[in-house]
Short mmCIF file of C-alpha atoms and ligand atoms in Angstrom, two decimals:
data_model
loop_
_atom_site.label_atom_id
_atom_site.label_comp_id
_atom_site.label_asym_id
_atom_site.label_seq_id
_atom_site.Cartn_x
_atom_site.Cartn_y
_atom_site.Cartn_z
CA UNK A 1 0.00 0.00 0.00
CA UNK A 2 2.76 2.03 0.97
CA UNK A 3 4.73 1.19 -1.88
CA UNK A 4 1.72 2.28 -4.69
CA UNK A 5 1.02 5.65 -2.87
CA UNK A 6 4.57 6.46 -2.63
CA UNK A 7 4.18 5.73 -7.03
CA UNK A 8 1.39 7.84 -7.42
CA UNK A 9 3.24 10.93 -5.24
CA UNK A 10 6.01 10.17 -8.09
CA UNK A 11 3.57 9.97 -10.88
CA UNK A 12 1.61 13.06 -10.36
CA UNK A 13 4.70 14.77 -9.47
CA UNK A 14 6.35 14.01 -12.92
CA UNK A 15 2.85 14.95 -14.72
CA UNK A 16 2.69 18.15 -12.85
CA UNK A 17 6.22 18.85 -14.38
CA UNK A 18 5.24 17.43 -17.72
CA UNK A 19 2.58 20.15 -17.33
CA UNK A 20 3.75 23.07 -16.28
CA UNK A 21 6.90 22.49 -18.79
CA UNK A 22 9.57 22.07 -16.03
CA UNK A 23 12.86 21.69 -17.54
CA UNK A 24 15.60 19.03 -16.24
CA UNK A 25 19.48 19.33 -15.91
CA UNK A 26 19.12 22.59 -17.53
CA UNK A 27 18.41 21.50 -20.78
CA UNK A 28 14.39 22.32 -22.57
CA UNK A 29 12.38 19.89 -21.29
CA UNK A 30 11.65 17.73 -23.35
CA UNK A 31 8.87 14.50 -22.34
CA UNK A 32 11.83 11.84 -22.72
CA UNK A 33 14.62 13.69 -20.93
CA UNK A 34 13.14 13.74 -17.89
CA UNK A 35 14.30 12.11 -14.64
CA UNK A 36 12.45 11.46 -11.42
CA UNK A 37 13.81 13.81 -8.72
CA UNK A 38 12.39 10.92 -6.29
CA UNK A 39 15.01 8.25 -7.07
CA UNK A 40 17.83 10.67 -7.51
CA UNK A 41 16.78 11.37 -3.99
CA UNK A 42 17.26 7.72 -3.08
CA UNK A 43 20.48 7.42 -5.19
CA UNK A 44 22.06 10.04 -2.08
CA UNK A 45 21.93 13.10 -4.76
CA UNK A 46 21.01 16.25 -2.89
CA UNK A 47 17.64 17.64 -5.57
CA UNK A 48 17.69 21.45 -6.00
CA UNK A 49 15.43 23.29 -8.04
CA UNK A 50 16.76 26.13 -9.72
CA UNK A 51 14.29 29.10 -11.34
CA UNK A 52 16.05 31.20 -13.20
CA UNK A 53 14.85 34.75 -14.32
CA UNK A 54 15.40 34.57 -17.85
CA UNK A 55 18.08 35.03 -20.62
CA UNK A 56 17.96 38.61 -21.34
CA UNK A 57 21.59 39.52 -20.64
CA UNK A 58 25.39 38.33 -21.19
CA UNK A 59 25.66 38.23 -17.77
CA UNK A 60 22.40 36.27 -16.89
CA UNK A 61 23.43 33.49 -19.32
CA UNK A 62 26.86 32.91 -17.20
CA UNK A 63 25.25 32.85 -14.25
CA UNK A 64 23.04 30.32 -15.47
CA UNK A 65 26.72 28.85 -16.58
CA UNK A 66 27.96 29.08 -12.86
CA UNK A 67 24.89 27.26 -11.73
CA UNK A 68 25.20 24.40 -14.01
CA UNK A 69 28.65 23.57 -13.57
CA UNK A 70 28.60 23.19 -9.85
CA UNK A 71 25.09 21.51 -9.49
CA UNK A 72 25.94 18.19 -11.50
CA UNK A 73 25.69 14.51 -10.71
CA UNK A 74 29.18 13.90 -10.42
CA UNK A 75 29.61 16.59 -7.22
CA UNK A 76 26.06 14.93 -6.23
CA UNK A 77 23.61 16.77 -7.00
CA UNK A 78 20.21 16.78 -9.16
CA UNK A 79 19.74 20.05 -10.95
CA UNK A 80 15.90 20.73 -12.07
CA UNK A 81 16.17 24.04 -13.78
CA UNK A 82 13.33 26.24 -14.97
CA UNK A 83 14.12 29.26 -17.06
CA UNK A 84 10.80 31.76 -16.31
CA UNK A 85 11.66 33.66 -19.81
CA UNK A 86 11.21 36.97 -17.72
CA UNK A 87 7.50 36.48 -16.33
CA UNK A 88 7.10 35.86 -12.75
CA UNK A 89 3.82 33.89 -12.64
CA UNK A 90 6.46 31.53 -14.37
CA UNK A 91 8.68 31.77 -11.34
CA UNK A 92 5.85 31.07 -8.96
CA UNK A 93 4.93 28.03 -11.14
CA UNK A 94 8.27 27.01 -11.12
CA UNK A 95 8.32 27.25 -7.43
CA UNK A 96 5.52 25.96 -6.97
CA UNK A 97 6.50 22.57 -9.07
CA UNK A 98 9.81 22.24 -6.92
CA UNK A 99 7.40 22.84 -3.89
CA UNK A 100 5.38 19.38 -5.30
CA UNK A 101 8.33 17.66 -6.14
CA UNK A 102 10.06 17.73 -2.41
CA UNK A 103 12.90 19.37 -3.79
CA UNK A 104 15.72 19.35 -1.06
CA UNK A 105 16.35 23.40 -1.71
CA UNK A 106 15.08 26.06 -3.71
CA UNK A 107 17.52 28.34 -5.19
CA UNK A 108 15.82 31.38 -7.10
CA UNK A 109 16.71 35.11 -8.97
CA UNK A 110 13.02 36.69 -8.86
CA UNK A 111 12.52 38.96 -11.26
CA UNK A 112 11.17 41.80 -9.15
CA UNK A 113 11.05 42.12 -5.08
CA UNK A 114 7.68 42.29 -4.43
CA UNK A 115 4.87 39.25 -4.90
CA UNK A 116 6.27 36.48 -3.31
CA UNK A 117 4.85 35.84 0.04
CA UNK A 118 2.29 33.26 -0.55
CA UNK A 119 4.93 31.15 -2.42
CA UNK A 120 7.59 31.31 -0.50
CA UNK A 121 4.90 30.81 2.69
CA UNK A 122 3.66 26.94 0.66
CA UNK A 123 7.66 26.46 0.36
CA UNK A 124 8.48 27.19 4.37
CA UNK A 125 5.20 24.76 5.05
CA UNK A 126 6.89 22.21 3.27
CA UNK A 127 9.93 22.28 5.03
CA UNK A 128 11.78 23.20 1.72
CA UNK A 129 14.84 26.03 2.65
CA UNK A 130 15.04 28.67 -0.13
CA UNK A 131 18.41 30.62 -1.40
CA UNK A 132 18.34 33.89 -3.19
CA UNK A 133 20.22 34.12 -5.84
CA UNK A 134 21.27 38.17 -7.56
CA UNK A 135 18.19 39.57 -6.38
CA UNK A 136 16.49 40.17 -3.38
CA UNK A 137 12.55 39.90 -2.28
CA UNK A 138 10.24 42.45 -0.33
CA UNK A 139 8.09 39.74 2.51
CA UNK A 140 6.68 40.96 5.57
CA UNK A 141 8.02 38.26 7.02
CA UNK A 142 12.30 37.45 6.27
CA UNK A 143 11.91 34.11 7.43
CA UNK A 144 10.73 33.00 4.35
CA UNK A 145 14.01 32.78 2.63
CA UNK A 146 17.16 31.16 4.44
CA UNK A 147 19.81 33.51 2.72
CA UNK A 148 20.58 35.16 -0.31
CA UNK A 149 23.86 35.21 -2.38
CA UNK A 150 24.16 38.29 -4.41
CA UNK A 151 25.84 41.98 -5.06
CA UNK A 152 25.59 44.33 -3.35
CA UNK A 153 23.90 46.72 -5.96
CA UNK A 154 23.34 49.96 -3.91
CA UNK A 155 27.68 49.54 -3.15
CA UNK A 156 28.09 49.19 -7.22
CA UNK A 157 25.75 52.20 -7.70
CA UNK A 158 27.44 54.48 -5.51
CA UNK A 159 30.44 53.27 -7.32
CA UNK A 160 29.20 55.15 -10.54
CA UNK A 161 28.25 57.84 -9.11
CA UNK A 162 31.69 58.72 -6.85
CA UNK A 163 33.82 57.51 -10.09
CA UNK A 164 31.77 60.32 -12.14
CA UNK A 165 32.73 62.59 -9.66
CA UNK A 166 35.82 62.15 -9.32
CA UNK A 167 36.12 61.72 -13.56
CA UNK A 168 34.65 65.34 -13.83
CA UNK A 169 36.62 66.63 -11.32
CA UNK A 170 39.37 65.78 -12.66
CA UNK A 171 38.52 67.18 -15.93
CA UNK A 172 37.21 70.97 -14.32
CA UNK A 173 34.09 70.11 -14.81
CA UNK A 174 32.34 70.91 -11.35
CA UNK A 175 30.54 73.90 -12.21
CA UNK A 176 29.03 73.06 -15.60
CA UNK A 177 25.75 71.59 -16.16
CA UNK A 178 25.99 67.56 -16.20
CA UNK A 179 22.89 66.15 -18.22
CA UNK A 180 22.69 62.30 -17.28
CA UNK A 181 20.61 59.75 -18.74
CA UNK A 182 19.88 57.13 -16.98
CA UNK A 183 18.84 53.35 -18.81
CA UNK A 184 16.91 51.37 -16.17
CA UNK A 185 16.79 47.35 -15.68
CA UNK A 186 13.80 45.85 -15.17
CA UNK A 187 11.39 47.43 -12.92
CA UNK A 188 10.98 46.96 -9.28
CA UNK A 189 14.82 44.50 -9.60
CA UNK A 190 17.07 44.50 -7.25
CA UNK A 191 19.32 45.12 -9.44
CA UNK A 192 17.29 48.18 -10.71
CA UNK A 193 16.31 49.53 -7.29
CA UNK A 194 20.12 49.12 -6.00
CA UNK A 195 21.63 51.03 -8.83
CA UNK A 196 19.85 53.54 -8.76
CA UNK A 197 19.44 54.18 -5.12
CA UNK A 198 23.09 54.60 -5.28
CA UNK A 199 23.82 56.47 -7.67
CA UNK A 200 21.32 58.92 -7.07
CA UNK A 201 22.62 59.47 -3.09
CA UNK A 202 26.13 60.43 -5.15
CA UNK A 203 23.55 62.51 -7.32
CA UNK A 204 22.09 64.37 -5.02
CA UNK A 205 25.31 66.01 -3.41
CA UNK A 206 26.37 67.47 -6.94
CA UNK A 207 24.21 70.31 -8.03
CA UNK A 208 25.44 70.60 -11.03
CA UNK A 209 23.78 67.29 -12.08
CA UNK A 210 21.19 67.12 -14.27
CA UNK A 211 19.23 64.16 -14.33
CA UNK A 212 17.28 64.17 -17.87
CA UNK A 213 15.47 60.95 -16.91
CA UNK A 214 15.04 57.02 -15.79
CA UNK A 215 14.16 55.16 -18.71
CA UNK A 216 12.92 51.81 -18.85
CA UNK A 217 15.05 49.45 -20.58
CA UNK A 218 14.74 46.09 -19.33
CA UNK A 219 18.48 45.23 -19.10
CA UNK A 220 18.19 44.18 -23.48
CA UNK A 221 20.31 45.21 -26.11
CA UNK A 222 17.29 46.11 -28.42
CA UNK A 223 15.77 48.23 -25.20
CA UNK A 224 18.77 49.70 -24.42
CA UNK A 225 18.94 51.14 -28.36
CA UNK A 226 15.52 51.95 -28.93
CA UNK A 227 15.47 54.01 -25.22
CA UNK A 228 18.58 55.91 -26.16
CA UNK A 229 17.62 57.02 -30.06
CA UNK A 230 14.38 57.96 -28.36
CA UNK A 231 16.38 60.04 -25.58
CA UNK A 232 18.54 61.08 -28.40
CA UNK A 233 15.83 62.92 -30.44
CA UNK A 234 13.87 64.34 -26.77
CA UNK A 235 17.00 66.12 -25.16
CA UNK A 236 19.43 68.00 -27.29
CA UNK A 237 22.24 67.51 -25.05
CA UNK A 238 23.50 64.56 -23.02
CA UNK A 239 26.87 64.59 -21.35
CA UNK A 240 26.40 61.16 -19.40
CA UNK A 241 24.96 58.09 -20.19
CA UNK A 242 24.65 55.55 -17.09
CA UNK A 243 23.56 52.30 -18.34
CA UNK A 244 22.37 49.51 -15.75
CA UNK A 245 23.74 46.62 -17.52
CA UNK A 246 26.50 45.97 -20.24
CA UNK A 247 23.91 44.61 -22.65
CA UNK A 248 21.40 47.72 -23.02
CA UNK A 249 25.00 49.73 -23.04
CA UNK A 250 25.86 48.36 -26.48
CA UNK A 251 22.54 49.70 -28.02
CA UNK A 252 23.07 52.56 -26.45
CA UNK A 253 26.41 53.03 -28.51
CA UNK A 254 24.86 52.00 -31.58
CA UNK A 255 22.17 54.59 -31.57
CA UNK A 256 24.63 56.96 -30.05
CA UNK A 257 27.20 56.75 -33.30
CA UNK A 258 24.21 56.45 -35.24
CA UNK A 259 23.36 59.97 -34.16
CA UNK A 260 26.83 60.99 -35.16
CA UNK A 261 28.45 61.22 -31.76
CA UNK A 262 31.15 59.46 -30.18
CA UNK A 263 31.47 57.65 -26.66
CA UNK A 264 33.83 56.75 -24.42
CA UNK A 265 36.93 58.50 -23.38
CA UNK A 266 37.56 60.62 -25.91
CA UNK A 267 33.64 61.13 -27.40
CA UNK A 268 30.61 63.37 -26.85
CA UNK A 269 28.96 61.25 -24.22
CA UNK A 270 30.65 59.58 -21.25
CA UNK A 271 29.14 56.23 -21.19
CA UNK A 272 28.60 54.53 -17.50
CA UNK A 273 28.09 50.54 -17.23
CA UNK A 274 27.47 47.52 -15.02
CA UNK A 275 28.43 43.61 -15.52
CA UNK A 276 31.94 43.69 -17.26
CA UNK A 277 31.35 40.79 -19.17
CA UNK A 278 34.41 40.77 -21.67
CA UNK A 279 32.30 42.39 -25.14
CA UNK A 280 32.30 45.65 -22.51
CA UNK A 281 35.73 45.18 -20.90
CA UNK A 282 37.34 45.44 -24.44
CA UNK A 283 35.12 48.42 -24.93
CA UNK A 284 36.33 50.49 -21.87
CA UNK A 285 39.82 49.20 -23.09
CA UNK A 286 39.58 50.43 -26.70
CA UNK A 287 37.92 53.94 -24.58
CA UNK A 288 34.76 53.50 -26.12
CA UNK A 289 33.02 52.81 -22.68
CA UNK A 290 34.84 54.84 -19.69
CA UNK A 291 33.87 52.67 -17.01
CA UNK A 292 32.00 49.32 -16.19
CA UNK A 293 31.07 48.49 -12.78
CA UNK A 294 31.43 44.64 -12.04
CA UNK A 295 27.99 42.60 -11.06
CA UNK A 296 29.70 39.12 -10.37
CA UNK A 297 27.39 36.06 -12.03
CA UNK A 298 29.64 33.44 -10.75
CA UNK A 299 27.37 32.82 -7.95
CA UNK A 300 27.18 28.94 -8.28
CA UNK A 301 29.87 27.95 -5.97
CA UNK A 302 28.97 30.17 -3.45
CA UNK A 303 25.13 28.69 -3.52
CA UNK A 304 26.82 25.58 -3.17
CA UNK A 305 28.74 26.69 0.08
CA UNK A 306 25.57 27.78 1.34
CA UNK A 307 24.12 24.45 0.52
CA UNK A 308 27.01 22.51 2.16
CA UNK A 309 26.97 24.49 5.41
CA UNK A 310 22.96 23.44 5.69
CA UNK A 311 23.77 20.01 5.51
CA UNK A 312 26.17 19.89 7.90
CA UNK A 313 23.12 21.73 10.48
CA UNK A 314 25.40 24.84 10.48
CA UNK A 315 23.86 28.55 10.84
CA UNK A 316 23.88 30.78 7.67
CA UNK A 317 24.15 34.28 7.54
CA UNK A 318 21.48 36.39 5.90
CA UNK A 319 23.23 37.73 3.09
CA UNK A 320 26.52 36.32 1.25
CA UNK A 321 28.04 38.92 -0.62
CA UNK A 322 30.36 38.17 -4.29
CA UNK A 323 33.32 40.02 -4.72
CA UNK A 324 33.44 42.61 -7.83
CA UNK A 325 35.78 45.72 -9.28
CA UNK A 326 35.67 48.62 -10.95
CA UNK A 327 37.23 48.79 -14.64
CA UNK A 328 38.69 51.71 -15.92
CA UNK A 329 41.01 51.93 -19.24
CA UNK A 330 43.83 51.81 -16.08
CA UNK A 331 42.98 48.36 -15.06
CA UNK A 332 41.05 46.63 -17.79
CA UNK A 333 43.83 45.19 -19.50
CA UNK A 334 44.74 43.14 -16.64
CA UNK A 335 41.29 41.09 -16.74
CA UNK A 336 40.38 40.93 -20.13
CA UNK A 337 42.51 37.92 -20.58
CA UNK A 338 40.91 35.87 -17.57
CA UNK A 339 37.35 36.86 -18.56
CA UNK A 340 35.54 33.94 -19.57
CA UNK A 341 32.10 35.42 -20.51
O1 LIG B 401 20.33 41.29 -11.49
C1 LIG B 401 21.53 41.36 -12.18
C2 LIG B 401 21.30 41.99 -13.51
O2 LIG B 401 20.39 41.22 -14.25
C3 LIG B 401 22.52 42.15 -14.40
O3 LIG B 401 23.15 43.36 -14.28
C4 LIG B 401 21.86 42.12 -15.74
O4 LIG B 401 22.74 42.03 -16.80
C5 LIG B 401 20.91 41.03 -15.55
O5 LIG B 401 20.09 40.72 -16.53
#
């Protein structure tokens, strides 16, 4: 009796995935590929369902990367990864799929902070710890999550803003007008929030800064482009770009020298980034970008620390913080090499 309900638990479980299009070992799900979390259980492997936010960015594609290469059979694991192609009822699907499948841990980048207490409330009732990964939620209650591993995005966007400062400084520049443009992630992202948050605290103590507007870009290429050409045509003059991510940067120098300007060092507009993924590190080095602000996606290993300390019964902290730089056209050139993304 045991034995059949314990089968029918399996079987529902692996038509609820089936369903809601769950994807295994980070590949598209596909009806043959998948695996039944149960017996990997019962094999010793540690199960640990991953929901991803999407692929909308260099950097979001190595961090998927960093998750995949640490969460494999051979270092005993089972990886069930769901990629929520930017929507969060996906997420919460996703979630909630891990949630039915007894998944030992939950390791998730939500999209936005706000909208997850219910979910995260069915995953605490099952007994089922969850790890933020990049980005952080709003719940009334913090208990919800175990920790998060992330940046520290408010840190990298008061990095901006005191390495403009001390760029125009150097260059006279205190008294004249500064028009800034500012290309937004995603709304309501930690990532988004952080950034600007910090930057604008660095904002506010220079008068002389003119901030034209926040525009919504959604941390894409084609957003970042479309944004800037239309910022382009509204504001005759724009002495700062500050672009929240490396991919809506490189739109924003295409429409930029499709306008007839230059960037960079040198150019017309000084152009502010985030990431550093190596496209944008070999622009700052060839002065076409002045300055990228790291956001670190190798986050894997550290999840995986995280995991190992919980399984030995050990307290976690909070918050784990990854380590990330600032590149200038002073540094770059020592990194470039060793960037693998
Ligand atoms: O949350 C981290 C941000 O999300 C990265 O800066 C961006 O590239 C990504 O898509």
């Amino acid at each position: 009796m045991r034995c059949r309900r314990a089968f029918c638990k399996r079987a529902s479980a692996l038509l609820l995935s089936v369903l809601l299009g769950i994807t295994g070992c980070g590949m598209e799900l596909q009806p043959e590929s998948l695996e039944d979390p149960y017996a990997h259980k019962e094999e010793g492997l540690t199960v640990v369902g991953v929901s991803q936010v999407g692929s909308e960015s260099v950097w979001r594609t190595a961090n998927t990367a960093s998750i995949q290469r640490v969460f494999t059979q051979e270092n005993g694991y089972f990886l069930i990864f769901d990629n929520a192609r930017q929507k969060q009822e996906n997420q919460i699907k996703a979630l909630r799929s891990f949630i039915s499948q007894q998944v030992d841990y939950i390791v998730f980048s939500p999209i936005e902070e706000e909208g997850w207490d219910t979910v995260l409330q069915e995953a605490k009732d099952a007994g089922i710890p969850v790890i933020l990964m990049d980005r952080n939620v709003k719940v009334a209650d913090e208990s919800l999550y175990t920790t998060r591993v992330g940046s520290d995005f408010t840190r990298e966007g008061a990095d901006a803003g005191q390495w403009l400062a001390d760029y125009l400084q150097e260059q006279g520049r205190q008294q004249e007008t500064i028009n800034i443009a500012i290309l937004a992630g995603t709304e309501g992202a930690t990532s988004t929030i952080g950034r600007s948050e910090g930057f604008l605290s660095v904002a506010q103590e220079h008068e002389n800064w003119n901030i034209l507007e926040q525009a919504d870009a959604e941390f894409t290429t084609a957003k970042g482009r479309e944004e800037m050409e239309r910022m382009l045509n509204t504001y005759g003059d724009i002495d700062v770009v500050v672009s929240q991510n490396d991919d809506m940067a490189f739109g924003a120098v295409e429409a930029i020298s499709e306008a007839g300007l230059t960037t960079g060092t040198e150019g017309d507009v000084i152009v502010i980034s985030f990431d550093a993924v190596r496209k944008a590190l070999e622009m700052v080095e060839k002065g076409i970008i002045n300055v990228d602000i790291e956001c670190n996606p190798e986050q894997g290993g550290l999840v995986e620390r995280v995991i190992q300390k919980l399984e030995r019964g050990e307290a976690v902290e909070k918050a784990y913080y990854v380590q990330e730089k600032v590149f200038t056209p002073e540094n770059v050139g020592d990194y470039i090499d060793s960037r693998s993304y």
